[in-house]
Amino acid sequence: MRYWLFKSEPGCFSFQDLQARLNATEHWDGVRNFQARNFLRDEIKPGDRVLFYHSSIPEPAVVGLCTVVRDGYPDHTALDPNADHFDPKATPDKPIWYMVDVRADQALPSEVPLSLIREHPLLTGMPLVNRSRLSIQPITEEQYTTILQLGGLP
């Protein structure tokens, strides 16, 4: 099992939106960065744990916990000219972009803001602190459990 941080703008897709989906499960589509795509396609597996992070808001924060429930597969939104994430270079034979399915497990009792993450000595090595623009980021088990504790979980 591995640990990840997935970023989403809550105005586009929030943790509450995920919780409201059937079985609290949805595909994680629209990733258009090759490094993040490679994680989705090659490394993220069912059972992996995910921190759901709300970005591009006044107080960005980790807000919830998820589990990956489906391996990477082609992102169908890249093939749909009416979709927000359409890519005319993608084809069914060469899809380019990938996604996984995630299930919302629970909201954190207390959100963990980026300002706290930046200051915590066990979290300063997180990609969120050093490479903040990447929307899918690997994290260590120690970083994962530290954020759970900061968010009010044992």
Short mmCIF file of C-alpha atoms in Angstrom, two decimals:
data_model
loop_
_atom_site.label_atom_id
_atom_site.label_comp_id
_atom_site.label_asym_id
_atom_site.label_seq_id
_atom_site.Cartn_x
_atom_site.Cartn_y
_atom_site.Cartn_z
CA MET A 1 0.00 0.00 0.00
CA ARG A 2 1.16 3.49 -0.85
CA TYR A 3 0.05 6.94 0.23
CA TRP A 4 -0.93 9.91 -1.94
CA LEU A 5 -2.24 13.43 -1.80
CA PHE A 6 -4.81 14.37 -4.46
CA LYS A 7 -5.60 18.05 -4.98
CA SER A 8 -8.89 19.45 -6.17
CA GLU A 9 -10.42 22.89 -6.26
CA PRO A 10 -13.60 22.63 -4.17
CA GLY A 11 -15.45 24.85 -6.65
CA CYS A 12 -14.86 22.17 -9.30
CA PHE A 13 -15.03 18.98 -7.21
CA SER A 14 -14.98 18.97 -3.42
CA PHE A 15 -14.66 16.23 -0.85
CA GLN A 16 -18.37 16.76 -0.13
CA ASP A 17 -19.09 16.17 -3.83
CA LEU A 18 -17.24 12.85 -3.61
CA GLN A 19 -19.15 11.87 -0.47
CA ALA A 20 -22.43 12.58 -2.30
CA ARG A 21 -21.65 10.22 -5.21
CA LEU A 22 -23.11 6.72 -5.36
CA ASN A 23 -21.12 4.62 -2.87
CA ALA A 24 -19.06 7.79 -2.21
CA THR A 25 -16.99 6.73 -5.24
CA GLU A 26 -15.97 8.59 -8.37
CA HIS A 27 -13.30 8.58 -11.05
CA TRP A 28 -10.49 11.12 -10.64
CA ASP A 29 -10.46 12.67 -14.09
CA GLY A 30 -9.01 15.74 -15.73
CA VAL A 31 -5.36 15.32 -14.71
CA ARG A 32 -3.30 16.92 -17.49
CA ASN A 33 0.24 16.73 -16.18
CA PHE A 34 2.50 13.94 -17.42
CA GLN A 35 4.13 13.18 -14.08
CA ALA A 36 0.75 12.97 -12.34
CA ARG A 37 -0.60 10.92 -15.27
CA ASN A 38 2.26 8.45 -14.83
CA PHE A 39 1.36 8.04 -11.15
CA LEU A 40 -2.28 7.37 -12.11
CA ARG A 41 -1.38 4.99 -14.92
CA ASP A 42 1.54 3.10 -13.40
CA GLU A 43 1.82 3.44 -9.64
CA ILE A 44 -1.47 4.11 -7.88
CA LYS A 45 -3.23 0.85 -7.01
CA PRO A 46 -6.45 -0.26 -5.31
CA GLY A 47 -6.09 -0.11 -1.55
CA ASP A 48 -3.74 2.88 -1.66
CA ARG A 49 -4.69 5.62 0.79
CA VAL A 50 -5.34 9.20 -0.33
CA LEU A 51 -5.45 12.54 1.44
CA PHE A 52 -8.03 14.77 -0.26
CA TYR A 53 -6.71 18.33 -0.43
CA HIS A 54 -8.77 21.43 -1.25
CA SER A 55 -6.60 23.81 -3.29
CA SER A 56 -6.93 27.28 -4.81
CA ILE A 57 -8.93 28.66 -1.89
CA PRO A 58 -7.93 31.23 0.74
CA GLU A 59 -6.98 28.50 3.26
CA PRO A 60 -5.96 25.35 1.32
CA ALA A 61 -6.16 22.24 3.48
CA VAL A 62 -6.33 18.46 3.71
CA VAL A 63 -10.00 17.80 4.38
CA GLY A 64 -10.65 14.08 3.99
CA LEU A 65 -9.47 10.52 3.53
CA CYS A 66 -10.05 8.28 0.53
CA THR A 67 -9.12 4.85 -0.75
CA VAL A 68 -8.26 3.99 -4.35
CA VAL A 69 -10.75 1.37 -5.57
CA ARG A 70 -9.78 0.93 -9.24
CA ASP A 71 -6.49 0.79 -11.13
CA GLY A 72 -5.59 3.45 -13.67
CA TYR A 73 -7.58 3.40 -16.91
CA PRO A 74 -7.99 5.83 -19.84
CA ASP A 75 -9.62 9.15 -18.94
CA HIS A 76 -12.71 9.28 -21.14
CA THR A 77 -13.07 13.05 -20.66
CA ALA A 78 -10.03 13.55 -22.90
CA LEU A 79 -12.00 12.03 -25.79
CA ASP A 80 -15.18 14.08 -25.33
CA PRO A 81 -15.14 17.39 -27.23
CA ASN A 82 -17.85 18.70 -24.89
CA ALA A 83 -15.90 17.89 -21.72
CA ASP A 84 -13.88 20.47 -19.79
CA HIS A 85 -10.74 18.33 -20.10
CA PHE A 86 -10.96 17.42 -23.80
CA ASP A 87 -7.63 16.77 -25.51
CA PRO A 88 -7.80 16.58 -29.32
CA LYS A 89 -4.52 14.62 -29.37
CA ALA A 90 -6.01 11.75 -27.35
CA THR A 91 -7.57 8.81 -29.22
CA PRO A 92 -9.15 5.53 -28.08
CA ASP A 93 -6.00 3.71 -29.29
CA LYS A 94 -3.63 6.25 -27.67
CA PRO A 95 -5.57 7.74 -24.77
CA ILE A 96 -2.66 9.80 -23.30
CA TRP A 97 -4.50 10.58 -20.02
CA TYR A 98 -5.51 8.23 -17.21
CA MET A 99 -7.63 8.23 -14.08
CA VAL A 100 -8.37 6.03 -11.06
CA ASP A 101 -11.51 5.61 -8.99
CA VAL A 102 -11.49 6.76 -5.38
CA ARG A 103 -13.91 6.27 -2.50
CA ALA A 104 -14.42 8.86 0.22
CA ASP A 105 -13.83 7.21 3.59
CA GLN A 106 -14.24 10.08 6.03
CA ALA A 107 -13.81 13.79 6.52
CA LEU A 108 -11.11 14.83 8.94
CA PRO A 109 -12.56 16.11 12.23
CA SER A 110 -10.30 19.17 11.78
CA GLU A 111 -8.99 20.33 8.41
CA VAL A 112 -5.18 20.47 8.20
CA PRO A 113 -4.24 23.77 6.55
CA LEU A 114 -1.23 24.24 4.31
CA SER A 115 0.16 26.81 6.77
CA LEU A 116 0.38 24.11 9.47
CA ILE A 117 1.84 21.56 7.04
CA ARG A 118 4.59 24.02 6.05
CA GLU A 119 5.55 24.56 9.69
CA HIS A 120 5.50 20.94 10.88
CA PRO A 121 9.01 19.38 10.99
CA LEU A 122 7.80 15.95 9.82
CA LEU A 123 5.98 17.45 6.82
CA THR A 124 8.47 19.91 5.33
CA GLY A 125 9.68 17.26 2.84
CA MET A 126 6.24 16.76 1.32
CA PRO A 127 5.89 17.56 -2.38
CA LEU A 128 3.00 19.82 -1.34
CA VAL A 129 5.53 22.09 0.35
CA ASN A 130 8.25 21.82 -2.31
CA ARG A 131 6.39 21.14 -5.59
CA SER A 132 2.99 22.51 -4.77
CA ARG A 133 1.57 22.65 -8.31
CA LEU A 134 1.53 18.87 -8.88
CA SER A 135 -2.07 17.63 -8.45
CA ILE A 136 -1.19 14.01 -7.59
CA GLN A 137 1.66 13.61 -5.12
CA PRO A 138 3.26 10.65 -3.38
CA ILE A 139 3.66 10.98 0.38
CA THR A 140 5.24 8.75 3.00
CA GLU A 141 3.36 6.70 5.57
CA GLU A 142 4.83 8.94 8.27
CA GLN A 143 3.52 12.06 6.52
CA TYR A 144 0.12 10.41 6.11
CA THR A 145 -0.18 9.42 9.77
CA THR A 146 1.11 12.82 10.92
CA ILE A 147 -1.62 14.59 8.94
CA LEU A 148 -4.23 12.19 10.35
CA GLN A 149 -3.10 13.08 13.86
CA LEU A 150 -3.12 16.81 13.09
CA GLY A 151 -6.64 16.34 11.68
CA GLY A 152 -7.90 14.76 14.89
CA LEU A 153 -7.67 11.04 14.09
CA PRO A 154 -5.64 8.52 16.12
#
